[in-house]
Coordinates of C-alpha atoms in Angstrom, one line a residue:
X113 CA 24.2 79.3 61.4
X114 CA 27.6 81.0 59.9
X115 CA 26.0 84.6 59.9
X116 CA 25.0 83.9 63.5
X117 CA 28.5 82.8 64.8
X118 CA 29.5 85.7 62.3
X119 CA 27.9 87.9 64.9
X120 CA 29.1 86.5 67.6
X121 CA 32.8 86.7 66.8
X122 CA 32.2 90.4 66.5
X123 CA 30.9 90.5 69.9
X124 CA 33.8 89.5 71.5
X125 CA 31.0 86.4 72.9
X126 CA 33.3 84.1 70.0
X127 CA 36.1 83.1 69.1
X128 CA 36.9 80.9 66.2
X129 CA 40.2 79.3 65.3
X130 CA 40.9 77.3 61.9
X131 CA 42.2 73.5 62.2
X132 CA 45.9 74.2 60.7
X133 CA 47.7 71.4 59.4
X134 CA 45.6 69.1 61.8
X135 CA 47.2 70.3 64.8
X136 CA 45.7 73.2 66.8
X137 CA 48.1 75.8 68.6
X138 CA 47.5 74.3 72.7
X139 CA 48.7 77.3 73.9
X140 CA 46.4 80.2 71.8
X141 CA 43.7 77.6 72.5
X142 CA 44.5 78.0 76.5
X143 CA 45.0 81.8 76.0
X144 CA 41.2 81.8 74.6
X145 CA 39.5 80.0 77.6
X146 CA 41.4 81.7 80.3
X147 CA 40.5 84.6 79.1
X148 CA 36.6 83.6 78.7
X149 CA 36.8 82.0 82.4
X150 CA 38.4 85.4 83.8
X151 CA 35.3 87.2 81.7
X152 CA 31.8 86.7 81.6
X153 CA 32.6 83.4 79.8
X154 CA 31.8 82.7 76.0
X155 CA 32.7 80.1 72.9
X156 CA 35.5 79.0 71.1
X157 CA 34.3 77.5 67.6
X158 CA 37.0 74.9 65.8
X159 CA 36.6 75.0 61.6
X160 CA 35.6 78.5 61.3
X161 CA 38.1 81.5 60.6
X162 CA 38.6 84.0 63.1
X163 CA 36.8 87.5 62.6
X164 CA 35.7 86.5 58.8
X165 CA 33.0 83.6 59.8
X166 CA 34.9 81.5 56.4
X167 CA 34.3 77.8 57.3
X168 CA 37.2 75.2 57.3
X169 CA 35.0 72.3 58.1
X170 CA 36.5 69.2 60.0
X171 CA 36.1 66.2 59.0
X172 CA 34.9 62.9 61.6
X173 CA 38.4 61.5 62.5
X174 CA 39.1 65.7 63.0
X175 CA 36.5 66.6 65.0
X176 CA 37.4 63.3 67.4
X177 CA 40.9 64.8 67.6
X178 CA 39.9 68.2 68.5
X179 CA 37.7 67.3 70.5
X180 CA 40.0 65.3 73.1
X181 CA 42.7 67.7 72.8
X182 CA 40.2 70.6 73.5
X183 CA 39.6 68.8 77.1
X184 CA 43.1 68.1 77.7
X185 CA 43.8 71.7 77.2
X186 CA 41.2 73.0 79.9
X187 CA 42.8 70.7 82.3
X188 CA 45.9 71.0 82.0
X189 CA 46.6 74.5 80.6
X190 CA 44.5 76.4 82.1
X191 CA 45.3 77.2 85.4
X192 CA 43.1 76.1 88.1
X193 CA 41.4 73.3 85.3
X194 CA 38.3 74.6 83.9
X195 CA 35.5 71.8 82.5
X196 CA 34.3 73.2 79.2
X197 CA 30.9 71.6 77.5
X198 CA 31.9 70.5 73.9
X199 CA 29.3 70.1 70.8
X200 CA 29.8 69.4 67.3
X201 CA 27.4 71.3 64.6
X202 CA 27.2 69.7 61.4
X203 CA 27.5 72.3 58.2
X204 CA 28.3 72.4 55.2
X205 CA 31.5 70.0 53.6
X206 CA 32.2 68.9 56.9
X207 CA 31.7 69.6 61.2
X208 CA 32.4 72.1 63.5
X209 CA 33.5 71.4 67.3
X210 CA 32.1 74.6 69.6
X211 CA 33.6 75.1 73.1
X212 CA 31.5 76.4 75.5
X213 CA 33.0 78.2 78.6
X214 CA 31.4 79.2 81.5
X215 CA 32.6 82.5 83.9
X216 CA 35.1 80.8 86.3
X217 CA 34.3 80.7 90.0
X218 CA 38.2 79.9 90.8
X219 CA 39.5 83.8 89.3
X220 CA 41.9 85.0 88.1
X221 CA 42.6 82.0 86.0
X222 CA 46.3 81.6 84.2
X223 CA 48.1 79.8 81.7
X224 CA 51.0 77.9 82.1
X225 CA 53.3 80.8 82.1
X226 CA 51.4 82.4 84.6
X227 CA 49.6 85.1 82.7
X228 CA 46.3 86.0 83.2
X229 CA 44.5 87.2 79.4
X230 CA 40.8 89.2 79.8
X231 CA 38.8 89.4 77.0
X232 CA 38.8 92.7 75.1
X233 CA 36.3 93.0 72.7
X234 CA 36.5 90.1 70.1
X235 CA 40.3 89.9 71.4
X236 CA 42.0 89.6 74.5
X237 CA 44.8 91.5 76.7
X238 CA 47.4 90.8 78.9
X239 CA 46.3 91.8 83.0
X240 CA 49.5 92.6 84.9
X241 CA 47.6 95.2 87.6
X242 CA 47.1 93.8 90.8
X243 CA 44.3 95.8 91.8
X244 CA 42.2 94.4 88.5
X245 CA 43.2 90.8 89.6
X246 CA 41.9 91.7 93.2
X247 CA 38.6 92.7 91.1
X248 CA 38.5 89.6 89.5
X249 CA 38.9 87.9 93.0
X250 CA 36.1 90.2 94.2
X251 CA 33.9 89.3 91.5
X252 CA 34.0 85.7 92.2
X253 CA 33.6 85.6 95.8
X254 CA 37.0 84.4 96.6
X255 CA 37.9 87.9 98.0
X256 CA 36.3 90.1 100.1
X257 CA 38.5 93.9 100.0
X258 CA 36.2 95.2 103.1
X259 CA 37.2 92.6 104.9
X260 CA 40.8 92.8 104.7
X261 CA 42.9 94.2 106.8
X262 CA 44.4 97.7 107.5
X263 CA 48.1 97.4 108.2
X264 CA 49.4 99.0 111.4
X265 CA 46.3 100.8 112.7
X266 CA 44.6 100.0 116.0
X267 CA 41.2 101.0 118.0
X268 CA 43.0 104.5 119.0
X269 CA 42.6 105.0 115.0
X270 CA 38.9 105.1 115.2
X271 CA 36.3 108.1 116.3
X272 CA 34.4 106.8 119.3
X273 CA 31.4 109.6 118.9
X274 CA 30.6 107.5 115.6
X275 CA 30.9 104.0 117.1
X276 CA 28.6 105.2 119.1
X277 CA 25.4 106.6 116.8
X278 CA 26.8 103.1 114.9
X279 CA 25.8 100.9 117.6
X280 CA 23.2 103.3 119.0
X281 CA 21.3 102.4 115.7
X282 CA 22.1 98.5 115.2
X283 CA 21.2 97.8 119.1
X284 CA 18.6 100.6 119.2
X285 CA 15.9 98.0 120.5
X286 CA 18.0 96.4 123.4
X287 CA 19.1 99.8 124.3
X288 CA 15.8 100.9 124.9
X289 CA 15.3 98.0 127.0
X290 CA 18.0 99.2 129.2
X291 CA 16.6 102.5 129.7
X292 CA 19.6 104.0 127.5
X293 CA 17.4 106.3 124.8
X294 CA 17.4 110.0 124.4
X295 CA 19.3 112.1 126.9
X296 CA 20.6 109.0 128.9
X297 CA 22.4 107.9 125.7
X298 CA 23.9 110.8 124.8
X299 CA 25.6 111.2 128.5
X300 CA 26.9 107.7 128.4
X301 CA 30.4 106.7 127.7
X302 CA 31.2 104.3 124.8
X303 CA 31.8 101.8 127.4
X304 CA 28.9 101.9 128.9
X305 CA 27.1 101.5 125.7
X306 CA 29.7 98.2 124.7
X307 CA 28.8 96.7 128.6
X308 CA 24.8 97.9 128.0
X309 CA 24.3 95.4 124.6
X310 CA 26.9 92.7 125.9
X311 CA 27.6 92.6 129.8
X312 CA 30.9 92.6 130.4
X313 CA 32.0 94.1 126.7
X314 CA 34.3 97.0 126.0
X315 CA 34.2 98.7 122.5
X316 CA 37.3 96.6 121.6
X317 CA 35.5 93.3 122.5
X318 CA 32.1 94.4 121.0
X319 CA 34.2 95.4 117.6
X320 CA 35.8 91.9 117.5
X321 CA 32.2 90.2 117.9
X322 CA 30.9 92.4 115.0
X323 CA 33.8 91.4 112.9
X324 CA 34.9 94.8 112.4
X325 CA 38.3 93.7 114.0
X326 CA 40.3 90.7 112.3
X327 CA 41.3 87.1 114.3
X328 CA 44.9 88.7 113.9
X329 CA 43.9 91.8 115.7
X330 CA 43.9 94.1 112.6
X331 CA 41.5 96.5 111.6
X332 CA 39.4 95.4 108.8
X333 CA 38.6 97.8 105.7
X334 CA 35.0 98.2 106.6
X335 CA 35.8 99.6 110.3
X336 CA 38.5 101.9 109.0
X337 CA 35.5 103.5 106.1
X338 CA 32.9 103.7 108.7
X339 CA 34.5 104.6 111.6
X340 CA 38.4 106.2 111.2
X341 CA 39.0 109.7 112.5
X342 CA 41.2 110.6 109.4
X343 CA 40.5 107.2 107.0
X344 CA 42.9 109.1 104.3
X345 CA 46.3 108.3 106.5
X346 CA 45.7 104.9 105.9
X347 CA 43.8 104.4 102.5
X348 CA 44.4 107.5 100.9
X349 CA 42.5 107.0 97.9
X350 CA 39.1 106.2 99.8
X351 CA 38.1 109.2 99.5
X352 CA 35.9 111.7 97.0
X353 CA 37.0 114.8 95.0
X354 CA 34.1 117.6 93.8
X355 CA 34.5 120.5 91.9
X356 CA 31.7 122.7 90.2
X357 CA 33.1 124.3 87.1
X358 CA 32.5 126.9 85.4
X359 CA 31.4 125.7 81.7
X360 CA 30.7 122.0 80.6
X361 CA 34.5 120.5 79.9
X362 CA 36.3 118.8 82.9
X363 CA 39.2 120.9 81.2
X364 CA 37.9 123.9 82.1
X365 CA 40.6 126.3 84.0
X366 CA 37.7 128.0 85.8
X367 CA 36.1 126.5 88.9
X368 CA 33.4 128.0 90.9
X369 CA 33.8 125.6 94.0
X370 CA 36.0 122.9 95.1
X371 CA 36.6 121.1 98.4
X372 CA 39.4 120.9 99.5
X373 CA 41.1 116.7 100.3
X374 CA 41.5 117.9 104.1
X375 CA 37.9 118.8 104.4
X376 CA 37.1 116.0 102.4
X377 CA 39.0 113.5 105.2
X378 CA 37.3 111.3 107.4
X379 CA 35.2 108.3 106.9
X380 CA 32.6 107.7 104.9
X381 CA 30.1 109.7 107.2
X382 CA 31.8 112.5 107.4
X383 CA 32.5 112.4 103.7
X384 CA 28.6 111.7 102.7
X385 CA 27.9 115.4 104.6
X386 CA 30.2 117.0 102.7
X387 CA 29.6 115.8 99.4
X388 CA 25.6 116.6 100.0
X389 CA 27.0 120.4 101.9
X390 CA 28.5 120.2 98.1
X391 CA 25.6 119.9 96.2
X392 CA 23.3 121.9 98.4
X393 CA 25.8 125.1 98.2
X394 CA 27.0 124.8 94.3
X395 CA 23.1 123.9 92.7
X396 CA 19.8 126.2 92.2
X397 CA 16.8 126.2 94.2
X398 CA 13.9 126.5 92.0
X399 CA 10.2 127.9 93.6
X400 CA 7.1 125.9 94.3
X401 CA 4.2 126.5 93.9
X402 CA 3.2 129.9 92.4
X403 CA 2.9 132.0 95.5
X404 CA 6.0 134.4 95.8
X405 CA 6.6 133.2 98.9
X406 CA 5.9 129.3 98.3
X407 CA 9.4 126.6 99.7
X408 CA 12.1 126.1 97.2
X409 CA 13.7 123.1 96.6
X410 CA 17.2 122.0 95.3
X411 CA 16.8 121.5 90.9
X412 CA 17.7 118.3 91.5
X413 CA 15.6 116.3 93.9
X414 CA 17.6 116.1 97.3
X415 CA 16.5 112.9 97.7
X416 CA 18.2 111.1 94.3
X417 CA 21.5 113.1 95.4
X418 CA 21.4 110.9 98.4
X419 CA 21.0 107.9 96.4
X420 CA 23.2 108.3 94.3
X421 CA 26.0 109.7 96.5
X422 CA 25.6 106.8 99.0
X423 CA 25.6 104.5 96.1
X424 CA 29.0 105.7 94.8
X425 CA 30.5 105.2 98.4
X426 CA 28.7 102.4 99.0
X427 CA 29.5 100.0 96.2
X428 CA 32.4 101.6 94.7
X429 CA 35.4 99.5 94.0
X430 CA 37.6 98.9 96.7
X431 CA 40.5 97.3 94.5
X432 CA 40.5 100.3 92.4
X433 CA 43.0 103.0 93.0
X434 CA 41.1 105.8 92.6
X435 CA 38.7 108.4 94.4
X436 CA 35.4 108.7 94.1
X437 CA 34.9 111.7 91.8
X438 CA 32.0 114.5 91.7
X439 CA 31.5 117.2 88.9
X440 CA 28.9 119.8 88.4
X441 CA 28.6 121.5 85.2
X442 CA 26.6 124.4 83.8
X443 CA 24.3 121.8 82.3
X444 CA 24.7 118.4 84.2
X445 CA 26.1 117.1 87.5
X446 CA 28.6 113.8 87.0
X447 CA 29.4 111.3 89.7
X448 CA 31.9 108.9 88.6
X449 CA 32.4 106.1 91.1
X450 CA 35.7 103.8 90.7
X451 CA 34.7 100.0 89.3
X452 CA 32.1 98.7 86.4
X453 CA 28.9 97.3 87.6
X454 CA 30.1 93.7 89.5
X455 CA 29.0 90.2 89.1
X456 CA 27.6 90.4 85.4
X457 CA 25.0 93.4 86.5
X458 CA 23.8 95.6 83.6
X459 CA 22.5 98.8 84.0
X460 CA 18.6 97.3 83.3
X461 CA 19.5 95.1 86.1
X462 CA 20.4 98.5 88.6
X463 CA 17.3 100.4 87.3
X464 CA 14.6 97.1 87.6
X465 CA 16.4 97.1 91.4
X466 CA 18.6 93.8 91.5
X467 CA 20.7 94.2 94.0
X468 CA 24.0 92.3 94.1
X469 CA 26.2 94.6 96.5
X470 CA 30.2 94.5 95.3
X471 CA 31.3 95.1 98.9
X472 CA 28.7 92.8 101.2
X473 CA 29.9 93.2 104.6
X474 CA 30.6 96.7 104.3
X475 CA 27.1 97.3 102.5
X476 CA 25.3 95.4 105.9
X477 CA 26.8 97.8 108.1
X478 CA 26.9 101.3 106.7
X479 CA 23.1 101.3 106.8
X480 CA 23.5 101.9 110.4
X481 CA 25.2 105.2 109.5
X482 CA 24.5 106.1 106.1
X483 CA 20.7 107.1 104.8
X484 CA 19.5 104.0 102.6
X485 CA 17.2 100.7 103.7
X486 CA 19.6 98.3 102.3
X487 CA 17.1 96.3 100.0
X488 CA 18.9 97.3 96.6
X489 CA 16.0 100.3 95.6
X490 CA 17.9 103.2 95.9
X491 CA 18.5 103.9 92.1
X492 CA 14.7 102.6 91.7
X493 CA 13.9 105.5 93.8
X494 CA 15.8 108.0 92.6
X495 CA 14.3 107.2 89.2
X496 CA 10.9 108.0 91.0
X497 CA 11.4 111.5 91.1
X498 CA 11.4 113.6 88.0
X499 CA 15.2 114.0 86.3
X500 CA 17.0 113.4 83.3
X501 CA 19.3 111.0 84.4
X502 CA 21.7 108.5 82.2
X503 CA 24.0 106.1 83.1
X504 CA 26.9 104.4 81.9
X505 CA 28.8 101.6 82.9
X506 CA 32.3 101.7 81.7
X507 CA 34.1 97.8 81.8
X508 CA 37.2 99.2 80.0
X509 CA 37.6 102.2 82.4
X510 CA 36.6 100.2 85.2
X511 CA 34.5 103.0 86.1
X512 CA 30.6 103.4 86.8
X513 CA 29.1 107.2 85.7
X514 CA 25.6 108.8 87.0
X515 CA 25.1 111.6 84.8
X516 CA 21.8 114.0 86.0
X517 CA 21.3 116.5 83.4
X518 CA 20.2 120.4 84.4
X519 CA 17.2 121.5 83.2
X520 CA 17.7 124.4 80.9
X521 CA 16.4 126.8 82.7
X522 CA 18.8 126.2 86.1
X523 CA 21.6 126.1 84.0
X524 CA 24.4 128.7 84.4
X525 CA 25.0 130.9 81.3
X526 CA 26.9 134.5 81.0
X527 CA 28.8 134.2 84.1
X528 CA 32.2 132.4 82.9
X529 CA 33.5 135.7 82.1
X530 CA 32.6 137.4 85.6
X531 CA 34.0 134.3 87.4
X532 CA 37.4 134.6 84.9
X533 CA 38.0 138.3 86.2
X534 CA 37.9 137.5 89.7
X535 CA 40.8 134.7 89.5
X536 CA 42.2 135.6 86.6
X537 CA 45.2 136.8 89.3
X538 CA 45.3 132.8 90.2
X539 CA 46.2 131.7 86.7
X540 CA 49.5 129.5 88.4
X541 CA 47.1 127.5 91.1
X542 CA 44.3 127.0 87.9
X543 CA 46.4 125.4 85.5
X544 CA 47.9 123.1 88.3
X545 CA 44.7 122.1 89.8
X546 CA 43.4 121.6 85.7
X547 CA 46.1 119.7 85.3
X548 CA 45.6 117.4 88.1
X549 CA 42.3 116.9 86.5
X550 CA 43.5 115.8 83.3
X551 CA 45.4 112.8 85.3
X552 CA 42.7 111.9 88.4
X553 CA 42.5 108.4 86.9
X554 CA 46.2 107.8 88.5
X555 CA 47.4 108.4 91.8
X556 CA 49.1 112.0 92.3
X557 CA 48.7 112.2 96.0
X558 CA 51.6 114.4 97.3
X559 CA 51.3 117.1 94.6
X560 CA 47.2 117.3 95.7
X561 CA 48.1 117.4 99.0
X562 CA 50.9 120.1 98.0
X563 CA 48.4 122.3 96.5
X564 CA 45.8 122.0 99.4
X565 CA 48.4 122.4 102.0
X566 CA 49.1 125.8 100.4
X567 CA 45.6 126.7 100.2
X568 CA 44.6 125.9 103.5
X569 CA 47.1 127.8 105.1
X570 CA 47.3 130.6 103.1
X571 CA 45.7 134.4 104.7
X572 CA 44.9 134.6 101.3
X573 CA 41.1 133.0 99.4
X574 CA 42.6 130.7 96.6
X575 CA 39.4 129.9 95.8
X576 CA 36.9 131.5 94.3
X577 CA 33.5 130.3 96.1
X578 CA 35.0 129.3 98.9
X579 CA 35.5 132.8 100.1
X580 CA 31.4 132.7 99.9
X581 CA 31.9 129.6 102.3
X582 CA 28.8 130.9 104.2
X583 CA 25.9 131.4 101.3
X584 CA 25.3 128.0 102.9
X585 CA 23.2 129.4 105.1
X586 CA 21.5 132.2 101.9
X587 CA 18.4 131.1 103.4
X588 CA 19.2 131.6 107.2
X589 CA 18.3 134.6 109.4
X590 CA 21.8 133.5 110.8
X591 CA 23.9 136.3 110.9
X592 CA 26.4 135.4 108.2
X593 CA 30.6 135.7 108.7
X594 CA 33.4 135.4 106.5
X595 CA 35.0 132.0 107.5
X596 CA 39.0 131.5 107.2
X597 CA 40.3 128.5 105.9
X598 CA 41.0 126.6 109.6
X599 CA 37.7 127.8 110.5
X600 CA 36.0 125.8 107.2
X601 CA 38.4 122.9 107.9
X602 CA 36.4 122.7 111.3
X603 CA 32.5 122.9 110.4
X604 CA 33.6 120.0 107.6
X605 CA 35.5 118.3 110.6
X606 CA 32.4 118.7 112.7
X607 CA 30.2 116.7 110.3
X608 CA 30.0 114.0 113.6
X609 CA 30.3 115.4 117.2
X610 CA 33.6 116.7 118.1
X611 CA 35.3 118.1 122.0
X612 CA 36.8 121.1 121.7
X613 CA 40.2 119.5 122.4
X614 CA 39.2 117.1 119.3
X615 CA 38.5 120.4 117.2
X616 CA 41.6 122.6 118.5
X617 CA 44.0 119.3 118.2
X618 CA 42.6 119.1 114.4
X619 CA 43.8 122.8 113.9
X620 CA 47.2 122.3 116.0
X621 CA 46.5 124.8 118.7
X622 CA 46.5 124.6 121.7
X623 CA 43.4 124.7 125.0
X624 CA 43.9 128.2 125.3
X625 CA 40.5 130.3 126.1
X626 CA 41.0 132.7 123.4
X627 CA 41.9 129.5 120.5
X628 CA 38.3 128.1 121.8
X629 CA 36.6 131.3 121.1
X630 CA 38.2 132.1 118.1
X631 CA 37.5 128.9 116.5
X632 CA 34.7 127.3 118.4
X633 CA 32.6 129.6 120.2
X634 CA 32.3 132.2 117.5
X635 CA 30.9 129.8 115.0
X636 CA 28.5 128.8 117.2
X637 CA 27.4 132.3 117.6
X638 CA 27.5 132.9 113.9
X639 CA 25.2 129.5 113.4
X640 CA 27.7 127.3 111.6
X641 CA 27.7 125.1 114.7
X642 CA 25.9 123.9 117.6
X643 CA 26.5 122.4 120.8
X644 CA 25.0 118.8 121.5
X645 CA 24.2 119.8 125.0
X646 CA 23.1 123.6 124.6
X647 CA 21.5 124.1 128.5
X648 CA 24.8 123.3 130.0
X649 CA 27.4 125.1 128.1
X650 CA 30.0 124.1 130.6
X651 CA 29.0 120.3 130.6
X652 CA 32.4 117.8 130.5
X653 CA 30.7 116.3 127.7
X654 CA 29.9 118.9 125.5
X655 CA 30.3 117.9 121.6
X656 CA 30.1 120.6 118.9
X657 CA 28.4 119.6 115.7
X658 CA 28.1 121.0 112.1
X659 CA 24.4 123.2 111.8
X660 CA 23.5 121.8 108.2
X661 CA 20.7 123.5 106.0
X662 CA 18.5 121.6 103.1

């Protein structure tokens, strides 16, 4: 019995205190269960010695005693009142009185100063960041961050072309009804769409009903992620960073490939086709088959990529200050997605496919946009395929890691050096971006933005691959062209449907003939875009969108 509450102290799952002087510290005691009720919940043992398992045994008229004040102390200092169930365990010399403490349903929990303790281990710590008290919140139920609201931002804030493939998907069966399917659909107005499902409905109307706009008339979370035209003004850290280095440390001063935050902005969408235009450009494709002229396909199956990506958008934390964060190495490809697993999940849990989604209302409606079924077997399918994956759920960091590991054969070896030549004249814009790196854990927006302001306007490559933009398309007969930097800002951008006023007010030039054919039409010649209505180039409605390979 000792050796076993030995074990458990070590844990962190127990805590024992000794019976001093027969009068119990009320306050440490209160310290303990909050931080169990704000935890996954656990036991407070009375007559054994913290951390050493030595028994102090109480005796009857002791454990009576302790055993009231134990009760009084989880309703009156803890903070809302916890019940607790209380058992007494007879040893030897004497009793012991065990607490046991359930994971509170009322977080964050307090003392009667008004601190919140989390356990830590076999101790506990102090929480005074309000974005891991919002987790807490989260965890319990009592607070849903995708439902909140977005300050100061209105309809005029969202992209119309993607409201449209959203609700085109949800109401695809009473749309058909109505005749509005193929070309029909792609000629109607967003109105007409709105008035098609609900007679008499405009987008604004059809957006409250879905509850994508608040009673209070503010945006909720979920609508600015799914649908914003630049999601970044307004949440800047909802968004994802990849870099490919060149070796296997993240503090590496040699990259091969990074995307830039501006190409990166725009909702989650727009952000899922570049992370994928990200892997698809940065990793090997290995032969089939043994005829010479057999299909590649990407080393690591395209299909895990997408579960995993969509995963780390999906059900990353939304209290967490921090983006979404992708790394490919010479021997492994990272994805590190803000928040541990919620709601007690362990990683058996994730891989048997329990599904227990961290941001619910968000996670019901991005399956309209967003390539998964929605029935929690997306790591269960990813597993399917054959890769060395590992994963590692991080409660301290507050920070979920998918790590895929490159076979040996795709990984990349002897080419630091060549990569080293060819920006060894870009030492300055290394070490800053390296040292950004070293710190993505806190928030460092205006120097990152700093940096890729001067990159993206600059007649000059600052990066490396980037100024091989186009080997995109290495498997195309399309004619291939060296892009600038406004002109890679605009395929990324293009990721949904865009006008050409949309595309040239991105840029910040104006409807002048030769701005559309320098940075419209000449990348649909050169295959980097299409138009959405291609037998009517002059059509009113003509979108452009991104031509992506796989």
């Amino acid at each position: 019995m000792m050796n076993d509450i030995l074990k458990q102290i070590n844990a962190g799952e127990v805590s024992g205190v000794q019976f001093k002087e027969r009068i119990l510290d009320k306050y440490d005691i209160a310290c303990e269960l909050v931080a169990f009720s704000n935890s996954h919940g656990g036991k407070l043992v009375v007559g054994i010695k913290d951390k050493t398992g030595e028994a102090n045994a109480l005796s009857y008229s002791e454990v009576q005693e302790t055993t009231n004040l134990l009760s009084d102390i989880a309703s009156e200092n803890v903070v809302p009142s916890i019940l607790i169930k209380i058992d007494t365990v007879e040893v030897e010399d004497g009793n012991l009185v065990i607490a046991t403490v359930k994971e509170g349903l009322n977080k964050p929990y307090h003392d009667n100063k008004g601190i919140v303790w989390v356990k830590n281990g076999a101790d506990k710590r102090k929480v005074f960041d309000n974005a891991e008290l919002a987790e807490m919140m989260t965890d319990c139920g009592s607070f849903a961050p995708d439902e909140a609201g977005v300050r100061d931002a209105t309809v005029n804030d969202l992209d119309a072309t993607t409201i449209k493939q959203f609700l085109g998907n949800r109401f695809e069966r009473v749309l058909e009804k109505k005749g509005l399917t193929g070309d029909a659909f792609n000629e109607a107005s967003l109105d007409m769409i709105c008035s098609a499902i609900a007679k008499g409905h405009d987008c604004e109307k059809i957006l409250r009903n879905l509850r994508f706009i608040r009673p209070d008339g503010t945006l909720t979370v979920a609508a600015m992620l799914l649908f914003g035209k630049y999601t970044q003004r307004w949440m800047p850290m909802m968004t994802a960073k990849c870099i490919c280095f060149a070796g296997n440390s993240v503090g590496s001063k040699v990259f091969r490939d990074k995307v830039n935050d501006a190409d990166m902005e725009g909702n989650l969408l727009h952000q899922y086709d570049t992370i994928m235009d990200f892997f698809t450009r940065n990793l090997h494709n290995v032969q089939v088959g043994e005829e010479f002229n057999s299909m590649g396909k990407l080393e690591i199956p395209y299909t895990s990529l997408v579960e995993f990506t969509v995963n780390s958008l999906v059900h990353r934390s939304l209290n967490m200050k921090a983006p979404v964060r992708i790394f490919i190495f010479d021997n492994r490809v990272e994805i590190h997605s803000p928040g541990a697993l919620p709601n007690g999940l362990t990683i058996d849990d994730i891989k048997a496919g329990t599904s227990m989604p961290r941001n619910m209302f968000l996670f019901n409606n991005a399956i309209y946009l967003l390539p998964y079924t929605g029935v929690g077997s997306g790591i269960t399918r990813a597993l399917v395929e054959d890769i060395n994956v590992t994963f590692m759920n991080n409660d301290k960091a507050q920070e979920f890691v998918i790590t895929v590991w490159r076979e040996e054969s795709n990984q990349v070896e002897g080419e630091s050096d060549q990569v080293g030549n060819e920006v060894g004249t870009k030492s300055n814009q290394v070490e800053d971006l390296d040292t950004r790196l070293r710190h993505l854990d806190t928030d460092h927006d205006t120097s990152v933005s700093d940096l890729d302001t001067r990159l993206r306007h600059s007649d000059t490559d600052h990066d490396t691959s980037e100024s091989d933009l186009d080997t995109r398309l290495r498997h195309s007969d399309t004619p291939k062209v060296s892009l600038s930097n406004k002109q890679k800002d605009i395929v990324n951008f293009c990721s949904v449907p865009r006008t050409t006023k949309e595309i040239l007010d991105r840029i910040g030039v104006s409807m002048h003939s030769k701005n559309r054919e320098r940075y419209i039409t000449s990348l649909v010649a050169a295959g980097y875009l299409q138009m959405t209505n291609p037998e009517n180039p002059t059509a009113s409605n003509q979108k452009y969108k991104k031509v992506t390979t796989k």
